[in-house]
Amino acid sequence: MAVLTLDTATQVASVAVGQGTSLLATMTSLVPRGHSRVLQPAVAAVLNAAGLQPTELTRIVVGIGPGSYTGVRLAVATAKALASALAVPLTPVSTLMAMAEAVVPDAGAGQAVLPLLYARRKRAFGALYLRADDGTWQALQPPEVRSVSAWAALCQGLSDEGRIDTGGLTIVHDFEPKHQVLELLPSARDLRLLQQVASELAPALFRLSYTQTLPLLTGDAVHELVPDYALPVEAEVRLTEREGNQP
Amino acid sequence: MKVLGIETSCDETAAAVVADGRTVISQVIASQIATHERFGGVVPEVASRQHIETVTRVVEQALREAGMNWGDLDGIAVTCGPGLLGALLVGVSAAKGYALATGLPLVGVHHIAGHVAAACLANDVSFPALALVVSGGHTEILEVDALFRFTKLGGTKDDAAGEAYDKVARLVGLTYPGGPKVDKLAQTGNPEAYAFPRAFLEEDNFDFSFSGLKSAVANEVAKRRQRGETIRIADVCASFQQAVIDVLVEKIARAVHTTGRRVVVLAGGVAANHGLRTALAARAAVDGFILHVPPLTLCTDNAAMIAAAGTFLLRAGVRHNLSLNAHATLSLGDWQAGRV
Ligand SMILES: [Zn+2]
């Protein structure tokens, strides 16, 4: 049971290989423009470090975003090729769930995490996860794009309903001061930058492969896998608007 | 030697298996033209999204149609530039994934080298040769040596010939992709109806310029429309096309004369142009050079040409490692120097 994980959806590229529940080797890079160049050499390196041949892999796990940045496709294209050439199942995982697992690896039941990735115009790709009693992550809000203020409102609402404890909320994000959205974030006990937990992403993806019930894609389903873009192409939006305006 | 080719530089997702750089064993092309027609041109993000949806399926189909497994192949060739960056990255990432999984040698192919190799898929081309590359993005005269290395003798200073075709097409109201429609209309028009300029014909080099020609066509059309005259679109197309062809034919004939090379390969999307093929063949007969044109089906972007070019490179000992990257702009020089 040798599992390879890869994710290039954010500024962090991460690769891990492990067997069963043992993590064997990881690689992390924080140079977004370098993802394309380092991803496959990193896969070769972790396999080499683990003493494994690519043909010994039994499963590929890939972070599918969300993200609109072109990087989201690098790992997905590579993973699809690997899975189809090796004829092994392919497991898509939300990069946001990997971020949640990375930021609070030993979270107890009831821990809520809000991972956010900046999506321009004061919006963010995000999701709200809650650690269940069985140790898995439950999505109280599945991945989508909202304004940062709407994410804050969502957290407040769930807190008012008593479904999450905002005092115990953990937020992990990739916002930069120039985006001017830091002040819009909901109040949280724990606020962390993605870069601070970068090296935890690879182990997190690997852990999710055996703690979380995730799809195992084979055959045509491997070909059909696409990244979770969460946002439509702007040209398509404009075209639909134009067509909608026609009499 | 059997090589798998992958091409995703623009709006076709393509894979092919080619034997010995000569025989197309299988080829699959998923065209996105219908998708981009709605936008009136290629939208890069839309193209990238389609490529990733299609790329592994197209590769699997190419292998299946060839009746082959990965173990039957000797290498993987992929377009690494120039082209749309996001689109190229899908093909390059997938190709690296396949190379990693199978251990097959990987080679990144310059898109233009691929177009030149297309002519070898039907003809017994012996290098060294000259190549006239004419496409939406390129108008170049290249010298190709026996090891499939390229030296640029000249190129366009502004618009590529194919670009001028598309602009003229839009000007006379033909929809995207307009180039082939101009060629078709030109066959019924009078090439002497309008006197459009032939740029750079008098200069002693192998460079081209088509922006003046494009403006001349625009001015002529505007002038006649203003006067309320009816414009025969077929005549505009024929006169424009004749101006392009005169320059291309004259320049490549000069290159033959200057370099002493007797073999000319026509390459690129505009190599499918009927008028250009006819005029070049006529000039080849008069000047006594050998002209090789790709089959019509291999003029536009395809993966068989990438596999063929990849075969020549692998034979010459070229291969790339897993850090191969995609490049939106990539000169033949940088590519040949291994700066990929
Ligand atoms: Zn092309």
PDB file of C-alpha atoms and ligand atoms in Angstrom, chain B residues 7 9-10 12 79 82 111-112 114-115 133-138 267-270 299-302 305-306, ligand 1:
ATOM      1  CA  GLU B   7       0.629  18.628 -28.159  1.00  0.00           C
ATOM      2  CA  SER B   9       0.120  24.516 -27.133  1.00  0.00           C
ATOM      3  CA  CYS B  10      -3.084  26.205 -28.305  1.00  0.00           C
ATOM      4  CA  GLU B  12      -6.066  21.278 -29.934  1.00  0.00           C
ATOM      5  CA  THR B  79       5.504  20.488 -27.037  1.00  0.00           C
ATOM      6  CA  PRO B  82       6.068  28.477 -27.663  1.00  0.00           C
ATOM      7  CA  HIS B 111       6.426  23.770 -31.697  1.00  0.00           C
ATOM      8  CA  ILE B 112       8.034  25.040 -34.900  1.00  0.00           C
ATOM      9  CA  GLY B 114       7.286  19.966 -34.884  1.00  0.00           C
ATOM     10  CA  HIS B 115       5.706  21.750 -37.841  1.00  0.00           C
ATOM     11  CA  VAL B 133       7.302  28.186 -41.626  1.00  0.00           C
ATOM     12  CA  VAL B 134       4.013  30.039 -42.023  1.00  0.00           C
ATOM     13  CA  SER B 135       1.355  29.980 -39.319  1.00  0.00           C
ATOM     14  CA  GLY B 136      -0.863  32.138 -37.138  1.00  0.00           C
ATOM     15  CA  GLY B 137       2.096  32.990 -34.940  1.00  0.00           C
ATOM     16  CA  HIS B 138       5.108  32.533 -37.207  1.00  0.00           C
ATOM     17  CA  ALA B 267       5.509  24.014 -42.627  1.00  0.00           C
ATOM     18  CA  GLY B 268       2.873  25.545 -40.361  1.00  0.00           C
ATOM     19  CA  GLY B 269      -0.873  26.030 -40.494  1.00  0.00           C
ATOM     20  CA  VAL B 270      -0.720  28.245 -43.588  1.00  0.00           C
ATOM     21  CA  CYS B 299      -0.489  21.217 -41.476  1.00  0.00           C
ATOM     22  CA  THR B 300      -2.536  22.320 -38.493  1.00  0.00           C
ATOM     23  CA  ASP B 301      -1.416  21.543 -34.937  1.00  0.00           C
ATOM     24  CA  ASN B 302      -1.182  17.828 -34.261  1.00  0.00           C
ATOM     25  CA  MET B 305       4.538  16.113 -35.910  1.00  0.00           C
ATOM     26  CA  ILE B 306       5.698  16.414 -32.295  1.00  0.00           C
TER      27      ILE B 306
HETATM   28 ZN    ZN C   1       1.199  25.449 -34.858  1.00  0.00          ZN
END
